[in-house]
Coordinates of C-alpha atoms in Angstrom, one line a residue:
X28 CA 67.8 98.8 92.7
X29 CA 71.2 97.0 92.9
X30 CA 71.8 95.2 89.6
X31 CA 74.1 92.3 89.1
X32 CA 75.9 93.6 86.0
X33 CA 77.0 96.9 87.8
X34 CA 78.4 94.9 90.9
X35 CA 80.2 92.4 88.7
X36 CA 81.7 95.2 86.6
X37 CA 82.8 97.0 89.7
X38 CA 84.5 93.9 91.2
X39 CA 86.4 93.1 88.1
X40 CA 87.3 96.7 87.4
X41 CA 88.7 97.1 90.9
X42 CA 90.8 93.8 90.6
X43 CA 92.2 95.1 87.2
X44 CA 93.1 98.4 88.7
X45 CA 94.7 96.6 91.8
X46 CA 96.9 94.7 89.4
X47 CA 98.1 97.7 87.5
X48 CA 98.9 99.6 90.5
X49 CA 100.8 96.6 91.8
X50 CA 102.9 96.5 88.7
X51 CA 103.5 100.3 88.6
X52 CA 104.9 100.1 92.2
X53 CA 107.3 97.5 91.2
X54 CA 108.3 99.4 88.1
X55 CA 109.1 102.6 90.1
X56 CA 111.1 100.6 92.7
X57 CA 113.0 98.9 90.0
X58 CA 113.6 102.1 87.9
X59 CA 114.9 104.0 91.2
X60 CA 117.1 101.2 91.8
X61 CA 118.8 101.6 88.6
X62 CA 119.0 105.3 89.1
X63 CA 120.6 104.8 92.7
X64 CA 123.2 102.3 91.3
X65 CA 124.2 104.7 88.5
X66 CA 124.5 107.8 90.9
X67 CA 126.5 105.9 93.5
X68 CA 128.9 104.8 90.7
X69 CA 129.3 108.5 89.8
X70 CA 127.2 108.4 86.7
X71 CA 125.3 111.6 87.2
X72 CA 126.3 114.7 85.2
X73 CA 127.9 117.8 87.0
X74 CA 124.6 119.6 86.5
X75 CA 123.0 117.2 89.0
X76 CA 125.5 117.8 91.6
X77 CA 123.0 118.9 94.1
X78 CA 121.0 115.7 93.5
X79 CA 124.3 113.9 94.1
X80 CA 124.7 115.7 97.4
X81 CA 121.4 114.6 98.6
X82 CA 121.2 111.3 96.7
X83 CA 119.5 109.0 99.5
X84 CA 117.1 111.7 100.4
X85 CA 116.2 112.3 96.8
X86 CA 115.9 108.5 96.2
X87 CA 113.8 108.0 99.3
X88 CA 111.4 110.6 98.6
X89 CA 110.8 109.4 95.1
X90 CA 110.0 105.9 96.4
X91 CA 108.2 107.3 99.6
X92 CA 105.5 109.6 97.9
X93 CA 104.4 107.1 95.2
X94 CA 104.3 104.2 97.7
X95 CA 102.3 106.2 100.2
X96 CA 99.8 107.4 97.4
X97 CA 99.6 103.9 96.0
X98 CA 99.0 102.2 99.3
X99 CA 96.2 104.6 99.9
X100 CA 94.8 103.9 96.6
X101 CA 95.0 100.2 97.3
X102 CA 93.3 100.7 100.5
X103 CA 90.5 102.4 98.8
X104 CA 90.2 99.7 96.3
X105 CA 90.2 97.2 99.0
X106 CA 87.3 99.0 100.7
X107 CA 85.5 99.0 97.2
X108 CA 86.0 95.3 96.9
X109 CA 84.6 94.7 100.3
X110 CA 81.6 96.8 99.4
X111 CA 80.9 95.2 96.2
X112 CA 81.7 91.8 97.6
X113 CA 78.9 92.2 100.3
X114 CA 76.6 93.4 97.5
X115 CA 77.4 90.4 95.3
X116 CA 76.9 88.0 98.3
X117 CA 73.4 89.6 98.9
X118 CA 72.6 89.3 95.1
X119 CA 73.5 85.6 95.3
X120 CA 71.4 84.8 98.3
X121 CA 68.7 82.2 97.5
X122 CA 70.4 81.3 94.1
X123 CA 70.8 77.5 94.3
X124 CA 73.4 77.4 91.5
X125 CA 75.8 79.8 93.5
X126 CA 75.7 78.0 96.8
X127 CA 75.1 79.7 100.2
X128 CA 76.4 83.3 100.6
X129 CA 76.6 85.6 103.5
X130 CA 77.0 89.4 103.1
X131 CA 78.4 89.6 106.7
X132 CA 81.0 87.0 106.0
X133 CA 81.9 88.8 102.8
X134 CA 82.6 91.9 105.0
X135 CA 84.8 90.4 107.6
X136 CA 88.4 91.5 107.8
X137 CA 90.6 89.1 105.9
X138 CA 94.3 89.7 106.7
X139 CA 95.3 87.1 104.3
X140 CA 93.3 88.4 101.4
X141 CA 95.0 89.5 98.3
X142 CA 93.9 93.1 98.4
X143 CA 95.0 93.5 102.0
X144 CA 98.3 91.7 101.3
X145 CA 98.9 94.0 98.4
X146 CA 98.2 97.1 100.5
X147 CA 100.4 95.9 103.2
X148 CA 103.4 95.4 100.8
X149 CA 102.9 98.9 99.5
X150 CA 102.7 100.2 103.1
X151 CA 105.9 98.2 104.0
X152 CA 107.7 99.8 101.1
X153 CA 106.4 103.3 102.3
X154 CA 107.9 102.4 105.8
X155 CA 111.1 101.3 104.3
X156 CA 111.7 104.6 102.3
X157 CA 110.7 106.6 105.2
X158 CA 113.5 105.0 107.3
X159 CA 116.0 105.6 104.5
X160 CA 114.8 109.2 104.3
X161 CA 115.3 109.6 108.2
X162 CA 118.9 108.2 107.8
X163 CA 119.5 110.6 105.0
X164 CA 118.5 113.5 107.4
X165 CA 121.1 112.4 109.8
X166 CA 118.6 110.7 112.2
X167 CA 120.2 107.8 114.3
X168 CA 119.5 104.3 113.0
X169 CA 117.0 103.7 116.0
X170 CA 115.1 106.9 115.2
X171 CA 115.0 105.9 111.5
X172 CA 113.4 102.5 112.5
X173 CA 110.8 104.3 114.6
X174 CA 110.1 106.8 111.6
X175 CA 109.6 103.7 109.3
X176 CA 107.4 101.7 111.8
X177 CA 105.3 104.9 112.6
X178 CA 104.6 105.5 108.8
X179 CA 103.6 101.8 108.5
X180 CA 101.4 102.0 111.6
X181 CA 99.7 105.2 110.6
X182 CA 98.6 103.8 107.1
X183 CA 97.4 100.6 108.7
X184 CA 95.1 102.8 110.8
X185 CA 93.8 104.6 107.8
X186 CA 93.1 101.3 105.9
X187 CA 91.1 100.1 108.9
X188 CA 89.1 103.1 108.6
X189 CA 88.6 102.6 105.0
X190 CA 87.4 99.1 105.6
X191 CA 84.8 100.1 108.4
X192 CA 83.4 102.7 106.2
X193 CA 82.8 100.3 103.2
X194 CA 81.1 97.7 105.6
X195 CA 78.9 100.5 107.2
X196 CA 77.8 101.7 103.7
X197 CA 77.3 98.2 102.3
X198 CA 75.1 97.3 105.4
X199 CA 73.0 100.4 104.7
X200 CA 72.7 99.6 101.0
X201 CA 71.6 96.0 101.9
X202 CA 69.0 97.2 104.3
X203 CA 67.5 99.7 102.2
X204 CA 67.9 98.9 98.6
X205 CA 66.2 96.1 96.3
X206 CA 68.2 93.6 94.5
X207 CA 67.4 92.2 91.0
X208 CA 66.8 88.5 90.2
X209 CA 69.9 86.8 88.8
X210 CA 70.0 83.9 86.1
X211 CA 72.6 81.3 85.8
X212 CA 74.1 82.7 82.5
X213 CA 74.9 86.0 84.2
X214 CA 76.5 84.3 87.3
X215 CA 78.6 81.9 84.9
X216 CA 80.0 84.9 83.0
X217 CA 81.0 86.5 86.3
X218 CA 82.9 83.4 87.4
X219 CA 84.6 83.0 84.0
X220 CA 85.7 86.6 84.1
X221 CA 86.9 86.1 87.7
X222 CA 89.1 83.0 86.7
X223 CA 90.7 85.1 83.9
X224 CA 91.5 87.8 86.5
X225 CA 92.9 85.3 88.9
X226 CA 95.2 83.8 86.3
X227 CA 96.5 87.2 85.4
X228 CA 97.1 88.0 89.1
X229 CA 99.3 84.8 89.3
X230 CA 101.5 86.1 86.6
X231 CA 101.5 89.7 88.0
X232 CA 102.6 88.4 91.3
X233 CA 105.7 86.6 89.9
X234 CA 106.4 89.7 87.6
X235 CA 106.3 92.0 90.7
X236 CA 108.6 89.9 92.9
X237 CA 111.0 89.6 89.9
X238 CA 111.1 93.4 89.6
X239 CA 111.8 93.7 93.2
X240 CA 114.6 91.0 93.0
X241 CA 116.1 92.8 90.0
X242 CA 116.2 96.3 91.7
X243 CA 117.7 94.7 94.9
X244 CA 120.4 93.1 93.0
X245 CA 121.1 96.4 91.3
X246 CA 121.4 98.5 94.5
X247 CA 123.4 95.9 96.3
X248 CA 126.1 95.8 93.7
X249 CA 126.5 99.5 94.0
X250 CA 127.1 99.6 97.7
X251 CA 130.6 98.2 97.6
X252 CA 131.6 100.9 95.0
X253 CA 130.9 104.1 97.1
X254 CA 134.1 106.0 97.5
X255 CA 135.0 106.7 101.3
X256 CA 135.2 110.4 100.3
X257 CA 131.8 110.4 98.2
X258 CA 129.7 113.5 98.8
X259 CA 126.4 111.7 99.7
X260 CA 124.1 112.4 102.4
X261 CA 124.4 109.0 104.3
X262 CA 128.0 108.3 105.1
X263 CA 129.4 105.4 103.1
X264 CA 130.3 103.4 106.2
X265 CA 126.8 103.8 107.4
X266 CA 125.3 103.0 103.9
X267 CA 127.5 100.0 103.7
X268 CA 126.4 98.7 107.2
X269 CA 122.6 99.4 107.0
X270 CA 122.0 99.5 103.4
X271 CA 122.3 95.8 102.4
X272 CA 120.3 94.7 105.5
X273 CA 117.4 97.0 104.8
X274 CA 117.2 96.1 101.2
X275 CA 117.5 92.4 101.7
X276 CA 115.1 92.4 104.5
X277 CA 112.5 94.3 102.2
X278 CA 113.1 91.8 99.5
X279 CA 112.5 88.8 101.8
X280 CA 109.3 90.2 103.2
X281 CA 108.1 91.0 99.5
X282 CA 108.9 87.3 98.5
X283 CA 107.0 86.2 101.6
X284 CA 103.9 88.3 100.8
X285 CA 104.2 87.2 97.2
X286 CA 104.0 83.6 98.3
X287 CA 100.8 84.3 100.4
X288 CA 99.2 86.2 97.6
X289 CA 99.9 83.5 95.1
X290 CA 98.4 80.8 97.3
X291 CA 95.3 82.9 98.1
X292 CA 94.7 83.4 94.3
X293 CA 95.3 79.8 93.6
X294 CA 92.7 78.8 96.2
X295 CA 90.4 81.3 94.6
X296 CA 90.8 79.5 91.3
X297 CA 90.1 76.3 92.7
X298 CA 86.9 77.4 94.3
X299 CA 85.6 79.2 91.2
X300 CA 86.6 76.3 89.1
X301 CA 84.4 73.9 91.1
X302 CA 81.4 76.5 90.3
X303 CA 81.7 75.8 86.6
X304 CA 83.1 72.2 86.7
X305 CA 81.8 70.3 89.8
X306 CA 83.4 67.1 89.0
X307 CA 87.0 68.8 88.7
X308 CA 89.7 68.2 91.4
X309 CA 91.4 71.6 91.4
X310 CA 93.0 71.1 94.8
X311 CA 95.0 67.9 94.0
X312 CA 98.6 68.5 95.4
X313 CA 101.7 68.4 93.4
X314 CA 99.7 68.2 90.2
X315 CA 102.2 69.7 87.6
X316 CA 100.2 72.7 86.4
X317 CA 101.2 76.2 85.1
X318 CA 100.1 77.6 88.5
X319 CA 102.5 75.1 90.3
X320 CA 105.4 75.8 88.1
X321 CA 104.9 79.6 88.8
X322 CA 104.8 79.0 92.5
X323 CA 108.0 76.9 92.3
X324 CA 109.7 80.0 90.6
X325 CA 108.3 82.2 93.3
X326 CA 109.6 79.8 96.0
X327 CA 113.0 79.8 94.5
X328 CA 113.0 83.7 94.4
X329 CA 112.2 83.4 98.2
X330 CA 115.1 81.1 98.8
X331 CA 117.3 83.6 97.0
X332 CA 116.1 86.4 99.0
X333 CA 116.6 84.4 102.2
X334 CA 120.1 83.6 101.0
X335 CA 120.9 87.2 100.7
X336 CA 119.5 88.3 103.9
X337 CA 121.4 85.6 105.7
X338 CA 124.6 86.4 104.1
X339 CA 124.3 90.0 104.9
X340 CA 123.2 89.3 108.4
X341 CA 126.1 86.8 109.1
X342 CA 128.6 89.2 107.4
X343 CA 130.6 86.4 105.7
X344 CA 131.5 84.6 109.0
X345 CA 133.6 81.5 108.6
X346 CA 131.7 78.3 108.2
X347 CA 128.4 80.0 107.7
X348 CA 128.0 79.1 104.0
X349 CA 126.9 75.5 104.6
X350 CA 124.2 76.5 107.1
X351 CA 123.0 79.4 104.9
X352 CA 122.7 77.0 101.9
X353 CA 120.9 74.5 104.2
X354 CA 118.5 77.3 105.4
X355 CA 117.8 78.1 101.6
X356 CA 117.0 74.5 100.8
X357 CA 114.7 74.2 103.8
X358 CA 112.9 77.3 103.2
X359 CA 112.3 76.3 99.5
X360 CA 111.0 72.9 100.5
X361 CA 108.8 74.3 103.3
X362 CA 107.3 76.9 100.9
X363 CA 106.4 74.2 98.5
X364 CA 104.9 71.8 101.2
X365 CA 103.0 74.7 102.8
X366 CA 101.3 75.6 99.6
X367 CA 100.4 72.0 98.8
X368 CA 99.0 71.6 102.4
X369 CA 96.8 74.6 101.8
X370 CA 95.4 72.9 98.7
X371 CA 94.6 69.6 100.6
X372 CA 93.0 71.6 103.4
X373 CA 90.9 73.6 101.0
X374 CA 89.9 70.4 99.1
X375 CA 88.8 68.8 102.3
X376 CA 86.8 71.7 103.4
X377 CA 85.0 71.6 100.0
X378 CA 84.1 67.9 100.5
X379 CA 82.8 68.4 103.8
X380 CA 80.7 71.2 102.7
X381 CA 79.4 69.2 99.9
X382 CA 78.6 66.2 102.4
X383 CA 76.8 68.6 104.8
X384 CA 74.9 70.1 101.8
X385 CA 73.7 66.6 100.6
X386 CA 72.5 65.7 104.0
X387 CA 70.7 69.1 104.3
X388 CA 69.3 68.8 100.8
X389 CA 70.9 72.1 99.7
X390 CA 73.4 72.9 97.0
X391 CA 77.1 72.7 97.9
X392 CA 79.3 75.6 99.1
X393 CA 80.3 78.4 96.5
X394 CA 83.5 79.8 95.7
X395 CA 85.8 82.3 97.1
X396 CA 86.8 85.6 95.4
X397 CA 90.4 86.8 96.5

């Protein structure tokens, strides 16, 4: 028999592990950024001279291996969340207090789900480090880009296989197993725990983006201090030409994914809040809450990342400063507006679902777990 407590514990355990892996990945990237900065500035002792000779390859491998392993782990966790999400939906079927649920809908691929976006970010970091490793092994820039994209694509295919396996197993469990009866107290405890986890995810997302921002500033500050005759495996002129562009592009993509993750978690908080407090209005836009303030900070970091990327791309061209600042302001404003539009749309869908449920004489639609 499939019991509710086991499924609930699995869901929250997976979310907790996912968050810890996310933080660990950001810590690894930030720590290695400090190492790379110190090494490029000649801070390594003579006993590590061989490391200095293969500095970028050493750095790339230290980023590549953890990011590949962590992305696979996140893919596995995503599969586990899909499996238990389908079992949870089956357990909630016919429970009026939880609203209508559909195991098949819970098993559908959600490319904007938190688990998938976090896996994707780890995969992007792996592709980035693979491209740096290829450059360190003296591959042409075009070949290095192909290596990075190939690494990214291979792990995306593996994650797709994980997802299909999870859905197939969940369907077999639902068809063959029996499911226990659930009472409202059990369900409310699960929703309370979900809300707590979602709020921790909001903080974790801002912290991760902050670590990536800090690391990128560390590395960028070191590229201009590489001596022309420095004994490193990527020529200084090549490192100066492609290094800032690669790091700022990665930072910009990290901030963008961070914004998407934050919005998804924020919507999940709203849906689950309505479970417990049906008269609440969690989707009201521009309500100055702790979550909105956190999102504003994240939007500011996104604008900073865009500023760095455009500055590097334009290479200090005359008259570009005003246009870059204008692009920063537009990006910041659009990021804030887009999040509020998402809240409004989610709120309207909830109201429409409630109206439909009242007409049909059934309870309103339930919540959404990121």
